[in-house]
PDB file of C-alpha atoms in Angstrom:
ATOM      1  CA  MET A  67      24.636 -24.679  12.136  1.00 42.00           C
ATOM      2  CA  SER A  68      22.878 -27.988  12.752  1.00 42.00           C
ATOM      3  CA  PRO A  69      20.597 -29.580  10.086  1.00 43.00           C
ATOM      4  CA  MET A  70      17.585 -28.783  12.250  1.00 41.00           C
ATOM      5  CA  SER A  71      18.488 -25.089  12.564  1.00 47.00           C
ATOM      6  CA  GLU A  72      19.189 -24.870   8.821  1.00 45.00           C
ATOM      7  CA  SER A  73      15.731 -26.307   8.129  1.00 50.00           C
ATOM      8  CA  ALA A  74      14.128 -23.848  10.523  1.00 48.00           C
ATOM      9  CA  ALA A  75      15.957 -20.918   8.906  1.00 46.00           C
ATOM     10  CA  HIS A  76      14.875 -22.046   5.432  1.00 50.00           C
ATOM     11  CA  SER A  77      11.260 -22.387   6.635  1.00 52.00           C
ATOM     12  CA  LEU A  78      11.331 -18.899   8.128  1.00 59.00           C
ATOM     13  CA  THR A  79      12.702 -17.445   4.893  1.00 84.00           C
ATOM     14  CA  LEU A  80      10.000 -19.179   2.860  1.00 87.00           C
ATOM     15  CA  ILE A  81       7.264 -17.952   5.208  1.00 88.00           C
ATOM     16  CA  GLU A  82       8.622 -14.409   4.927  1.00 87.00           C
ATOM     17  CA  LYS A  83       8.656 -14.628   1.139  1.00 89.00           C
ATOM     18  CA  VAL A  84       5.098 -15.979   0.998  1.00 90.00           C
ATOM     19  CA  THR A  85       3.911 -13.313   3.418  1.00 89.00           C
ATOM     20  CA  GLU A  86       5.476 -10.630   1.240  1.00 86.00           C
ATOM     21  CA  GLN A  87       3.862 -12.114  -1.883  1.00 87.00           C
ATOM     22  CA  ILE A  88       0.404 -12.027  -0.323  1.00 89.00           C
ATOM     23  CA  ARG A  89       1.010  -8.545   1.069  1.00 85.00           C
ATOM     24  CA  ALA A  90       1.967  -7.404  -2.437  1.00 81.00           C
ATOM     25  CA  GLN A  91      -1.263  -8.887  -3.818  1.00 83.00           C
ATOM     26  CA  LEU A  92      -3.181  -6.909  -1.213  1.00 81.00           C
ATOM     27  CA  ALA A  93      -1.281  -3.717  -2.045  1.00 73.00           C
ATOM     28  CA  SER A  94      -1.867  -4.169  -5.783  1.00 72.00           C
ATOM     29  CA  GLY A  95      -5.616  -4.660  -5.344  1.00 74.00           C
ATOM     30  CA  GLU A  96      -5.500  -8.241  -6.602  1.00 82.00           C
ATOM     31  CA  LEU A  97      -7.079  -9.331  -3.315  1.00 84.00           C
ATOM     32  CA  ARG A  98     -10.063  -7.321  -2.157  1.00 83.00           C
ATOM     33  CA  PRO A  99     -11.796  -6.676   1.181  1.00 83.00           C
ATOM     34  CA  ASN A 100     -13.986  -9.546   2.434  1.00 86.00           C
ATOM     35  CA  GLN A 101     -12.594 -11.934  -0.190  1.00 89.00           C
ATOM     36  CA  ARG A 102     -12.251 -15.474   1.137  1.00 93.00           C
ATOM     37  CA  LEU A 103      -8.828 -17.045   0.690  1.00 93.00           C
ATOM     38  CA  LEU A 104      -8.987 -20.747  -0.098  1.00 90.00           C
ATOM     39  CA  GLU A 105      -6.014 -22.647   1.294  1.00 90.00           C
ATOM     40  CA  SER A 106      -6.055 -25.339  -1.378  1.00 89.00           C
ATOM     41  CA  ALA A 107      -6.110 -22.939  -4.333  1.00 90.00           C
ATOM     42  CA  LEU A 108      -3.618 -20.449  -2.902  1.00 90.00           C
ATOM     43  CA  SER A 109      -1.111 -23.043  -1.686  1.00 90.00           C
ATOM     44  CA  GLU A 110      -1.181 -24.674  -5.129  1.00 90.00           C
ATOM     45  CA  LYS A 111      -0.794 -21.315  -6.884  1.00 88.00           C
ATOM     46  CA  LEU A 112       2.194 -20.365  -4.731  1.00 87.00           C
ATOM     47  CA  GLY A 113       3.694 -23.866  -4.791  1.00 89.00           C
ATOM     48  CA  ILE A 114       3.876 -24.208  -1.005  1.00 90.00           C
ATOM     49  CA  SER A 115       2.483 -26.432   1.720  1.00 91.00           C
ATOM     50  CA  ARG A 116      -0.688 -25.560   3.598  1.00 90.00           C
ATOM     51  CA  ASN A 117       1.289 -25.362   6.844  1.00 91.00           C
ATOM     52  CA  THR A 118       3.521 -22.656   5.358  1.00 91.00           C
ATOM     53  CA  LEU A 119       0.484 -20.801   4.071  1.00 93.00           C
ATOM     54  CA  ARG A 120      -1.240 -20.999   7.451  1.00 92.00           C
ATOM     55  CA  GLU A 121       1.781 -19.488   9.169  1.00 93.00           C
ATOM     56  CA  SER A 122       1.770 -16.676   6.620  1.00 93.00           C
ATOM     57  CA  PHE A 123      -1.948 -16.171   7.251  1.00 93.00           C
ATOM     58  CA  ARG A 124      -1.200 -15.941  10.980  1.00 93.00           C
ATOM     59  CA  LEU A 125       1.363 -13.173  10.437  1.00 91.00           C
ATOM     60  CA  LEU A 126      -0.893 -11.202   8.103  1.00 92.00           C
ATOM     61  CA  THR A 127      -3.805 -11.558  10.519  1.00 92.00           C
ATOM     62  CA  LYS A 128      -1.585 -10.123  13.240  1.00 90.00           C
ATOM     63  CA  GLU A 129      -0.866  -7.180  10.931  1.00 86.00           C
ATOM     64  CA  GLY A 130      -4.605  -6.620  10.483  1.00 85.00           C
ATOM     65  CA  LEU A 131      -4.572  -7.458   6.766  1.00 88.00           C
ATOM     66  CA  LEU A 132      -6.494 -10.731   7.102  1.00 92.00           C
ATOM     67  CA  ARG A 133      -9.083 -12.030   9.535  1.00 92.00           C
ATOM     68  CA  HIS A 134      -9.907 -15.564  10.636  1.00 90.00           C
ATOM     69  CA  GLU A 135     -13.507 -16.615  11.215  1.00 91.00           C
ATOM     70  CA  SER A 136     -14.154 -19.865  13.079  1.00 87.00           C
ATOM     71  CA  ASN A 137     -15.627 -22.589  10.881  1.00 85.00           C
ATOM     72  CA  ARG A 138     -15.567 -20.255   7.889  1.00 90.00           C
ATOM     73  CA  GLY A 139     -11.937 -19.678   6.997  1.00 91.00           C
ATOM     74  CA  VAL A 140      -9.629 -16.745   6.287  1.00 94.00           C
ATOM     75  CA  PHE A 141     -10.815 -13.522   4.674  1.00 93.00           C
ATOM     76  CA  VAL A 142      -9.213 -10.301   3.513  1.00 91.00           C
ATOM     77  CA  ALA A 143      -9.800  -7.720   6.231  1.00 88.00           C
ATOM     78  CA  THR A 144     -12.017  -4.669   5.911  1.00 84.00           C
ATOM     79  CA  PRO A 145     -10.378  -1.523   7.354  1.00 84.00           C
ATOM     80  CA  SER A 146     -12.262   0.404  10.014  1.00 87.00           C
ATOM     81  CA  ILE A 147     -12.710   4.173  10.099  1.00 89.00           C
ATOM     82  CA  ALA A 148     -10.288   4.303  13.035  1.00 91.00           C
ATOM     83  CA  SER A 149      -7.616   2.411  11.083  1.00 89.00           C
ATOM     84  CA  ILE A 150      -8.019   4.666   8.033  1.00 91.00           C
ATOM     85  CA  ILE A 151      -7.587   7.772  10.194  1.00 94.00           C
ATOM     86  CA  ASP A 152      -4.515   6.233  11.812  1.00 94.00           C
ATOM     87  CA  ILE A 153      -3.028   5.270   8.440  1.00 92.00           C
ATOM     88  CA  TYR A 154      -3.257   8.865   7.243  1.00 95.00           C
ATOM     89  CA  ARG A 155      -1.823  10.128  10.524  1.00 95.00           C
ATOM     90  CA  VAL A 156       1.202   7.894   9.973  1.00 94.00           C
ATOM     91  CA  ARG A 157       1.473   8.927   6.323  1.00 95.00           C
ATOM     92  CA  ARG A 158       1.571  12.626   7.200  1.00 95.00           C
ATOM     93  CA  VAL A 159       4.331  12.067   9.751  1.00 94.00           C
ATOM     94  CA  VAL A 160       6.466   9.762   7.604  1.00 95.00           C
ATOM     95  CA  GLU A 161       5.959  11.036   4.048  1.00 96.00           C
ATOM     96  CA  CYS A 162       5.977  14.762   4.745  1.00 97.00           C
ATOM     97  CA  ARG A 163       9.100  14.556   6.891  1.00 96.00           C
ATOM     98  CA  ALA A 164      10.907  12.349   4.372  1.00 96.00           C
ATOM     99  CA  LEU A 165      10.089  14.792   1.579  1.00 96.00           C
ATOM    100  CA  SER A 166      10.991  17.945   3.507  1.00 96.00           C
ATOM    101  CA  GLN A 167      14.452  16.682   4.465  1.00 93.00           C
ATOM    102  CA  ALA A 168      15.434  14.929   1.238  1.00 93.00           C
ATOM    103  CA  TYR A 169      18.277  15.844  -1.105  1.00 88.00           C
ATOM    104  CA  PRO A 170      16.830  17.017  -4.486  1.00 84.00           C
ATOM    105  CA  ARG A 171      18.976  14.537  -6.440  1.00 89.00           C
ATOM    106  CA  HIS A 172      18.159  11.555  -4.269  1.00 94.00           C
ATOM    107  CA  PRO A 173      17.786   8.379  -6.431  1.00 94.00           C
ATOM    108  CA  ALA A 174      14.242   7.882  -5.113  1.00 96.00           C
ATOM    109  CA  GLY A 175      13.313  11.033  -7.006  1.00 95.00           C
ATOM    110  CA  ARG A 176      13.738   9.069 -10.236  1.00 96.00           C
ATOM    111  CA  GLN A 177      11.404   6.401  -8.864  1.00 96.00           C
ATOM    112  CA  MET A 178       8.834   9.097  -8.120  1.00 97.00           C
ATOM    113  CA  ARG A 179       9.113  10.421 -11.680  1.00 97.00           C
ATOM    114  CA  GLN A 180       8.875   6.899 -13.169  1.00 97.00           C
ATOM    115  CA  ALA A 181       5.748   6.180 -11.119  1.00 97.00           C
ATOM    116  CA  ILE A 182       4.099   9.357 -12.412  1.00 97.00           C
ATOM    117  CA  GLU A 183       4.945   8.475 -16.014  1.00 97.00           C
ATOM    118  CA  LYS A 184       3.531   4.978 -15.478  1.00 97.00           C
ATOM    119  CA  ALA A 185       0.326   6.452 -14.038  1.00 96.00           C
ATOM    120  CA  TYR A 186      -0.182   8.885 -16.943  1.00 97.00           C
ATOM    121  CA  ALA A 187       0.414   6.100 -19.475  1.00 97.00           C
ATOM    122  CA  ALA A 188      -2.150   3.907 -17.722  1.00 96.00           C
ATOM    123  CA  GLN A 189      -4.604   6.807 -17.610  1.00 95.00           C
ATOM    124  CA  GLN A 190      -4.458   7.010 -21.398  1.00 95.00           C
ATOM    125  CA  GLN A 191      -5.587   3.368 -21.511  1.00 95.00           C
ATOM    126  CA  SER A 192      -8.238   3.910 -18.806  1.00 93.00           C
ATOM    127  CA  ASP A 193      -6.365   1.305 -16.772  1.00 93.00           C
ATOM    128  CA  TRP A 194      -7.225   2.687 -13.367  1.00 88.00           C
ATOM    129  CA  ARG A 195      -5.985  -0.321 -11.441  1.00 85.00           C
ATOM    130  CA  THR A 196      -2.493   0.332 -12.797  1.00 90.00           C
ATOM    131  CA  VAL A 197      -2.918   4.034 -12.027  1.00 92.00           C
ATOM    132  CA  ALA A 198      -3.689   3.076  -8.429  1.00 87.00           C
ATOM    133  CA  THR A 199      -0.635   0.814  -8.261  1.00 88.00           C
ATOM    134  CA  ALA A 200       1.582   3.540  -9.721  1.00 92.00           C
ATOM    135  CA  ASN A 201       0.231   5.971  -7.149  1.00 92.00           C
ATOM    136  CA  MET A 202       1.234   3.603  -4.353  1.00 90.00           C
ATOM    137  CA  GLU A 203       4.679   3.233  -5.946  1.00 93.00           C
ATOM    138  CA  PHE A 204       5.008   7.030  -6.018  1.00 96.00           C
ATOM    139  CA  HIS A 205       4.351   7.311  -2.292  1.00 96.00           C
ATOM    140  CA  ALA A 206       6.637   4.363  -1.515  1.00 95.00           C
ATOM    141  CA  ALA A 207       9.360   6.294  -3.349  1.00 97.00           C
ATOM    142  CA  VAL A 208       8.623   9.344  -1.184  1.00 97.00           C
ATOM    143  CA  VAL A 209       9.214   7.190   1.904  1.00 97.00           C
ATOM    144  CA  ALA A 210      12.420   5.851   0.319  1.00 97.00           C
ATOM    145  CA  LEU A 211      13.776   9.418   0.436  1.00 97.00           C
ATOM    146  CA  ALA A 212      14.329   8.828   4.166  1.00 96.00           C
ATOM    147  CA  ASP A 213      16.967   6.142   3.424  1.00 95.00           C
ATOM    148  CA  SER A 214      15.480   3.855   6.071  1.00 96.00           C
ATOM    149  CA  GLU A 215      14.888   0.222   5.219  1.00 93.00           C
ATOM    150  CA  ARG A 216      12.766  -0.163   8.353  1.00 92.00           C
ATOM    151  CA  LEU A 217      10.508   2.725   7.354  1.00 93.00           C
ATOM    152  CA  SER A 218      10.103   1.362   3.850  1.00 93.00           C
ATOM    153  CA  THR A 219       9.229  -2.100   5.189  1.00 88.00           C
ATOM    154  CA  PHE A 220       6.739  -0.572   7.589  1.00 89.00           C
ATOM    155  CA  TYR A 221       5.229   1.460   4.759  1.00 90.00           C
ATOM    156  CA  ASP A 222       4.664  -1.717   2.737  1.00 85.00           C
ATOM    157  CA  GLN A 223       2.207  -2.818   5.428  1.00 84.00           C
ATOM    158  CA  ILE A 224       0.576   0.619   5.545  1.00 86.00           C
ATOM    159  CA  ALA A 225       0.217   0.586   1.744  1.00 83.00           C
ATOM    160  CA  ALA A 226      -1.502  -2.805   1.849  1.00 83.00           C
ATOM    161  CA  GLU A 227      -3.975  -1.564   4.467  1.00 85.00           C
ATOM    162  CA  LEU A 228      -4.590   1.597   2.473  1.00 84.00           C
ATOM    163  CA  ARG A 229      -5.240  -0.341  -0.717  1.00 82.00           C
ATOM    164  CA  LEU A 230      -7.861  -2.363   1.178  1.00 84.00           C
ATOM    165  CA  ALA A 231      -9.597   0.900   2.035  1.00 81.00           C
ATOM    166  CA  PHE A 232      -9.450   1.901  -1.624  1.00 80.00           C
ATOM    167  CA  GLY A 233     -10.811  -1.528  -2.540  1.00 76.00           C
ATOM    168  CA  LEU A 234     -14.075  -0.791  -0.755  1.00 74.00           C
ATOM    169  CA  VAL A 235     -14.901   1.714  -3.481  1.00 69.00           C
ATOM    170  CA  ASP A 236     -15.765   0.439  -6.934  1.00 66.00           C
ATOM    171  CA  ASP A 237     -14.696   3.646  -8.665  1.00 75.00           C
ATOM    172  CA  PRO A 238     -10.890   3.823  -8.939  1.00 78.00           C
ATOM    173  CA  GLU A 239     -11.048   6.656 -11.476  1.00 84.00           C
ATOM    174  CA  TYR A 240     -12.855   8.878  -8.982  1.00 82.00           C
ATOM    175  CA  LEU A 241     -10.341   7.950  -6.287  1.00 82.00           C
ATOM    176  CA  HIS A 242      -7.123   8.407  -8.228  1.00 86.00           C
ATOM    177  CA  ALA A 243      -7.659  10.755 -11.188  1.00 89.00           C
ATOM    178  CA  PRO A 244      -7.624  13.953  -9.066  1.00 87.00           C
ATOM    179  CA  PHE A 245      -4.187  13.134  -7.675  1.00 91.00           C
ATOM    180  CA  LEU A 246      -2.229  12.483 -10.860  1.00 93.00           C
ATOM    181  CA  ASP A 247      -1.505  16.165 -11.419  1.00 94.00           C
ATOM    182  CA  GLN A 248      -0.920  16.602  -7.686  1.00 94.00           C
ATOM    183  CA  ASN A 249       1.821  13.971  -7.795  1.00 96.00           C
ATOM    184  CA  ASN A 250       3.373  15.747 -10.753  1.00 96.00           C
ATOM    185  CA  LYS A 251       3.311  19.049  -8.879  1.00 95.00           C
ATOM    186  CA  LEU A 252       5.042  17.433  -5.909  1.00 96.00           C
ATOM    187  CA  ILE A 253       7.887  16.039  -7.997  1.00 95.00           C
ATOM    188  CA  GLU A 254       8.336  19.367  -9.807  1.00 95.00           C
ATOM    189  CA  LEU A 255       8.678  21.191  -6.489  1.00 95.00           C
ATOM    190  CA  PHE A 256      11.055  18.554  -5.208  1.00 95.00           C
ATOM    191  CA  GLU A 257      13.238  18.604  -8.328  1.00 93.00           C
ATOM    192  CA  ALA A 258      13.363  22.398  -8.124  1.00 93.00           C
ATOM    193  CA  GLY A 259      14.870  22.148  -4.640  1.00 93.00           C
ATOM    194  CA  GLN A 260      11.714  23.308  -2.901  1.00 95.00           C
ATOM    195  CA  ALA A 261      11.466  20.313  -0.555  1.00 94.00           C
ATOM    196  CA  GLU A 262       9.724  22.170   2.249  1.00 95.00           C
ATOM    197  CA  ALA A 263       7.081  23.574  -0.116  1.00 96.00           C
ATOM    198  CA  ALA A 264       6.582  20.084  -1.535  1.00 96.00           C
ATOM    199  CA  ALA A 265       6.087  18.698   1.982  1.00 96.00           C
ATOM    200  CA  GLN A 266       3.477  21.352   2.780  1.00 96.00           C
ATOM    201  CA  GLU A 267       1.683  20.585  -0.476  1.00 96.00           C
ATOM    202  CA  LEU A 268       1.778  16.871   0.364  1.00 97.00           C
ATOM    203  CA  GLU A 269       0.212  17.480   3.764  1.00 96.00           C
ATOM    204  CA  HIS A 270      -2.757  19.267   2.155  1.00 95.00           C
ATOM    205  CA  TYR A 271      -2.941  16.509  -0.463  1.00 93.00           C
ATOM    206  CA  LEU A 272      -3.095  13.758   2.183  1.00 96.00           C
ATOM    207  CA  THR A 273      -5.773  15.595   4.135  1.00 95.00           C
ATOM    208  CA  ARG A 274      -7.880  15.857   0.991  1.00 93.00           C
ATOM    209  CA  SER A 275      -7.337  12.190   0.186  1.00 91.00           C
ATOM    210  CA  GLU A 276      -8.256  11.146   3.725  1.00 93.00           C
ATOM    211  CA  ARG A 277     -11.527  13.085   3.620  1.00 92.00           C
ATOM    212  CA  MET A 278     -12.415  11.542   0.282  1.00 88.00           C
ATOM    213  CA  VAL A 279     -11.700   7.986   1.451  1.00 87.00           C
ATOM    214  CA  LEU A 280     -13.638   8.460   4.699  1.00 89.00           C
ATOM    215  CA  ALA A 281     -16.629   9.910   2.859  1.00 86.00           C
ATOM    216  CA  LEU A 282     -16.665   6.993   0.428  1.00 79.00           C
ATOM    217  CA  TYR A 283     -16.204   4.537   3.283  1.00 78.00           C
ATOM    218  CA  ALA A 284     -19.202   5.993   5.110  1.00 78.00           C
ATOM    219  CA  LYS A 285     -21.248   5.666   1.917  1.00 75.00           C
ATOM    220  CA  PHE A 286     -20.124   2.046   1.463  1.00 67.00           C
ATOM    221  CA  THR A 287     -20.962   0.991   5.008  1.00 66.00           C
ATOM    222  CA  ALA A 288     -24.345   2.716   4.863  1.00 66.00           C
ATOM    223  CA  ALA A 289     -25.351   0.851   1.690  1.00 59.00           C
TER     224      ALA A 289
END
């Protein structure tokens, strides 16, 4: 490999890493809808050049996670009703199928259980941001049951978009408290070998969650 191609490969790897870092910040709720991202501050925080950051911004804008406004800068995107509906459509297809066909002793089952324990511990501290993060980790573990790296990578993007939708609502307890026990019920069914019943329960769960998010979104946009 020539020096030029080695440099290009290194640059691509760095851009991918930075993109993943920012995507993780979106998925964790650290970055919120409509928040402006300042190149100078973020490039310094991440220890990268502005050119690298701009390329990462370009990729995340293409994914619909950021938006660029001429003469104003780059902002965290605000999901539309159509995108929220599509996200839940994808979740029902991917998560329910992964759960229904999974082996009860799949290693991802432990990740699901750990995420639930993390969420309950955070609930005791009224740390609802951590509860929300643990909830996302639970569903990422459900997707991991499919043993597909491509699906899990794709779900990372979906999770970031979903967290942006959650970020429109300044009441994480209302959003996430009702689903803690639901997550626990899902893992109990799964561990008992009732994967199909767990998948059916998850489908109802996702429909309920979608209706709640859409109702809150409508309230937010009407304000």
